[in-house]
């Protein structure tokens, strides 16, 4: 099994590789600096900007992903459609659309802001801490997922009842219910009352 290194890098526009930096924020979501990705998640955690995406099909079912086993943080657990961190200076909306395409091969339709939520979730398995100011987005998945196997182990579209069954038997990310509950008003507006969210 290949392991994604905790000190991931990305290619800069100049073609060099750089450590991934996250945007540190205050309690109001105002940028106050940057930190290397792993350092920001070491206990007690540094409050940083993040995003979470919830995409639905035409039947109002939520697209879940199971995080790849090679991920250094929360590997192999189920979570919302896509989540991650904007690069410093990158708009959360742009980061959400970018990562959804990179991870799942989907360009979301009708992607809309669904508020923000702030939380502190330690991950008992990895010892890392999610201190996040999270920007929420909802939208539609109008094409079949084509997951990047290094990022996503599996996908599933679920109704609220199917999610409840899966949540009772499978392991989900520490942040999943927090972000889902915070996004519910926008989810109901997108999917309609009949979808049951």
Short mmCIF file of C-alpha atoms in Angstrom, two decimals:
data_model
loop_
_atom_site.label_atom_id
_atom_site.label_comp_id
_atom_site.label_asym_id
_atom_site.label_seq_id
_atom_site.Cartn_x
_atom_site.Cartn_y
_atom_site.Cartn_z
CA UNK A 1 0.00 0.00 0.00
CA UNK A 2 1.41 3.37 -0.94
CA UNK A 3 1.15 6.06 1.69
CA UNK A 4 0.58 9.70 0.80
CA UNK A 5 3.36 11.52 2.64
CA UNK A 6 2.26 13.78 5.44
CA UNK A 7 4.44 16.52 4.02
CA UNK A 8 2.70 16.59 0.63
CA UNK A 9 3.96 18.97 -1.99
CA UNK A 10 2.40 20.55 -5.02
CA UNK A 11 3.83 22.02 -8.18
CA UNK A 12 4.04 25.79 -8.31
CA UNK A 13 3.41 27.78 -11.51
CA UNK A 14 7.19 27.96 -11.98
CA UNK A 15 7.36 24.13 -12.10
CA UNK A 16 9.11 23.69 -8.73
CA UNK A 17 7.59 21.70 -5.88
CA UNK A 18 6.67 23.42 -2.66
CA UNK A 19 5.30 22.27 0.68
CA UNK A 20 1.50 22.67 0.86
CA UNK A 21 0.59 25.72 2.90
CA UNK A 22 -2.78 26.34 4.52
CA UNK A 23 -4.34 29.68 5.29
CA UNK A 24 -4.57 30.33 9.04
CA UNK A 25 -7.59 32.35 10.14
CA UNK A 26 -9.04 33.94 13.26
CA UNK A 27 -12.43 33.05 14.75
CA UNK A 28 -14.14 35.32 12.19
CA UNK A 29 -12.45 33.68 9.19
CA UNK A 30 -10.03 36.55 8.61
CA UNK A 31 -6.65 35.42 7.24
CA UNK A 32 -3.83 35.87 9.76
CA UNK A 33 -1.00 33.85 8.19
CA UNK A 34 -0.02 30.47 6.77
CA UNK A 35 1.26 27.15 8.07
CA UNK A 36 2.55 23.94 6.51
CA UNK A 37 -0.29 21.42 6.16
CA UNK A 38 0.90 18.78 8.64
CA UNK A 39 2.01 21.38 11.20
CA UNK A 40 -1.48 22.93 11.16
CA UNK A 41 -2.99 19.54 12.05
CA UNK A 42 -0.61 18.66 14.90
CA UNK A 43 -2.22 18.92 18.37
CA UNK A 44 -3.69 21.21 19.51
CA UNK A 45 -4.20 22.25 15.87
CA UNK A 46 -4.10 25.68 14.25
CA UNK A 47 -7.36 27.20 13.04
CA UNK A 48 -7.25 27.14 9.23
CA UNK A 49 -9.52 27.61 6.24
CA UNK A 50 -11.16 24.53 4.71
CA UNK A 51 -14.08 23.62 2.48
CA UNK A 52 -16.64 20.81 2.24
CA UNK A 53 -18.68 19.92 -0.84
CA UNK A 54 -22.00 18.04 -0.97
CA UNK A 55 -23.13 16.96 -4.43
CA UNK A 56 -26.45 15.31 -5.24
CA UNK A 57 -27.82 13.42 -8.23
CA UNK A 58 -31.14 14.13 -9.96
CA UNK A 59 -32.92 11.88 -7.42
CA UNK A 60 -31.64 13.90 -4.47
CA UNK A 61 -29.12 11.28 -3.35
CA UNK A 62 -25.88 12.45 -1.72
CA UNK A 63 -22.56 11.43 -3.27
CA UNK A 64 -20.27 10.03 -0.56
CA UNK A 65 -16.64 9.13 -0.95
CA UNK A 66 -14.51 6.67 0.99
CA UNK A 67 -11.10 8.20 1.45
CA UNK A 68 -8.25 6.22 -0.11
CA UNK A 69 -6.30 3.92 2.21
CA UNK A 70 -3.08 5.74 1.31
CA UNK A 71 -4.22 9.07 2.79
CA UNK A 72 -2.21 10.06 5.87
CA UNK A 73 -5.24 11.67 7.52
CA UNK A 74 -8.45 9.65 8.08
CA UNK A 75 -7.68 6.92 5.51
CA UNK A 76 -10.40 4.49 4.52
CA UNK A 77 -13.30 6.33 6.16
CA UNK A 78 -16.47 7.57 4.48
CA UNK A 79 -17.08 11.29 4.18
CA UNK A 80 -18.89 13.95 2.19
CA UNK A 81 -18.39 14.32 -1.56
CA UNK A 82 -15.16 16.29 -1.29
CA UNK A 83 -13.29 18.30 1.31
CA UNK A 84 -9.95 20.04 1.50
CA UNK A 85 -8.09 23.29 1.93
CA UNK A 86 -7.75 26.28 -0.37
CA UNK A 87 -4.21 27.36 -1.14
CA UNK A 88 -3.32 30.69 0.47
CA UNK A 89 -5.10 33.41 -1.49
CA UNK A 90 -7.32 30.92 -3.37
CA UNK A 91 -11.07 31.54 -3.09
CA UNK A 92 -12.84 28.68 -1.27
CA UNK A 93 -15.36 28.36 -4.14
CA UNK A 94 -12.53 27.92 -6.67
CA UNK A 95 -10.75 25.41 -4.42
CA UNK A 96 -13.95 23.40 -3.95
CA UNK A 97 -14.57 23.17 -7.70
CA UNK A 98 -10.90 22.39 -8.39
CA UNK A 99 -10.60 19.58 -5.83
CA UNK A 100 -13.95 18.03 -6.74
CA UNK A 101 -12.69 17.68 -10.30
CA UNK A 102 -9.21 16.47 -9.24
CA UNK A 103 -10.56 13.84 -6.83
CA UNK A 104 -13.74 12.70 -8.57
CA UNK A 105 -13.52 13.84 -12.20
CA UNK A 106 -16.74 15.84 -11.76
CA UNK A 107 -17.32 19.51 -12.56
CA UNK A 108 -20.15 20.41 -10.16
CA UNK A 109 -23.30 22.05 -11.53
CA UNK A 110 -25.13 24.81 -9.65
CA UNK A 111 -22.42 24.86 -7.00
CA UNK A 112 -23.55 27.33 -4.34
CA UNK A 113 -22.29 28.56 -0.99
CA UNK A 114 -24.02 26.96 2.00
CA UNK A 115 -22.52 28.93 4.91
CA UNK A 116 -19.57 28.26 7.18
CA UNK A 117 -18.98 26.18 10.29
CA UNK A 118 -16.13 26.25 12.80
CA UNK A 119 -15.14 23.08 14.66
CA UNK A 120 -12.40 21.30 16.58
CA UNK A 121 -12.33 17.54 15.89
CA UNK A 122 -9.40 15.41 17.09
CA UNK A 123 -8.88 12.23 15.07
CA UNK A 124 -8.13 9.46 17.62
CA UNK A 125 -6.59 7.12 15.03
CA UNK A 126 -4.01 9.51 13.58
CA UNK A 127 -3.61 11.85 16.55
CA UNK A 128 -4.16 14.81 14.21
CA UNK A 129 -6.60 17.63 14.92
CA UNK A 130 -9.07 19.34 12.60
CA UNK A 131 -9.29 22.95 13.80
CA UNK A 132 -11.19 24.33 10.83
CA UNK A 133 -13.15 27.31 9.62
CA UNK A 134 -15.03 25.40 6.95
CA UNK A 135 -16.77 26.91 3.90
CA UNK A 136 -19.69 24.71 2.80
CA UNK A 137 -20.92 24.18 -0.77
CA UNK A 138 -23.81 22.26 -2.30
CA UNK A 139 -24.41 21.37 -5.93
CA UNK A 140 -25.31 18.72 -8.47
CA UNK A 141 -23.29 15.83 -9.88
CA UNK A 142 -24.57 15.49 -13.43
CA UNK A 143 -21.93 13.03 -14.63
CA UNK A 144 -20.65 9.74 -13.25
CA UNK A 145 -17.68 9.99 -10.85
CA UNK A 146 -14.27 9.03 -12.24
CA UNK A 147 -12.29 8.90 -8.97
CA UNK A 148 -8.54 9.36 -8.66
CA UNK A 149 -7.59 6.10 -6.90
CA UNK A 150 -4.84 7.87 -4.92
CA UNK A 151 -7.52 10.07 -3.32
CA UNK A 152 -10.78 8.09 -3.34
CA UNK A 153 -11.27 4.40 -2.50
CA UNK A 154 -14.97 4.18 -3.37
CA UNK A 155 -18.06 6.28 -4.01
CA UNK A 156 -21.76 5.80 -3.30
CA UNK A 157 -24.96 7.78 -3.86
CA UNK A 158 -27.24 7.50 -0.81
CA UNK A 159 -30.69 8.56 0.34
CA UNK A 160 -31.05 9.89 3.91
CA UNK A 161 -32.24 6.42 5.05
CA UNK A 162 -29.31 4.70 3.34
CA UNK A 163 -26.92 7.21 4.90
CA UNK A 164 -28.33 6.45 8.36
CA UNK A 165 -27.79 2.71 7.80
CA UNK A 166 -24.27 3.22 6.49
CA UNK A 167 -23.38 5.67 9.27
CA UNK A 168 -24.48 3.11 11.88
CA UNK A 169 -22.22 0.35 10.51
CA UNK A 170 -19.27 2.07 8.79
CA UNK A 171 -16.62 4.50 9.99
CA UNK A 172 -17.06 8.12 8.90
CA UNK A 173 -14.73 11.10 9.16
CA UNK A 174 -14.77 12.94 12.48
CA UNK A 175 -16.11 16.08 10.82
CA UNK A 176 -18.82 14.51 8.63
CA UNK A 177 -21.91 15.01 10.80
CA UNK A 178 -20.84 18.52 11.79
CA UNK A 179 -20.53 19.71 8.20
CA UNK A 180 -23.64 17.82 7.04
CA UNK A 181 -25.81 19.32 9.77
CA UNK A 182 -24.48 22.82 9.06
CA UNK A 183 -25.21 22.45 5.33
CA UNK A 184 -28.73 20.97 5.74
CA UNK A 185 -30.70 24.22 5.10
CA UNK A 186 -28.94 24.72 1.75
CA UNK A 187 -29.22 21.00 0.96
CA UNK A 188 -33.00 21.12 1.49
CA UNK A 189 -33.25 24.19 -0.71
CA UNK A 190 -31.31 22.42 -3.49
CA UNK A 191 -32.95 18.98 -3.30
CA UNK A 192 -36.49 19.88 -2.20
CA UNK A 193 -38.49 18.58 0.73
CA UNK A 194 -39.30 15.25 -0.94
CA UNK A 195 -35.65 14.17 -0.86
CA UNK A 196 -35.87 14.02 2.93
CA UNK A 197 -32.71 15.87 3.92
#
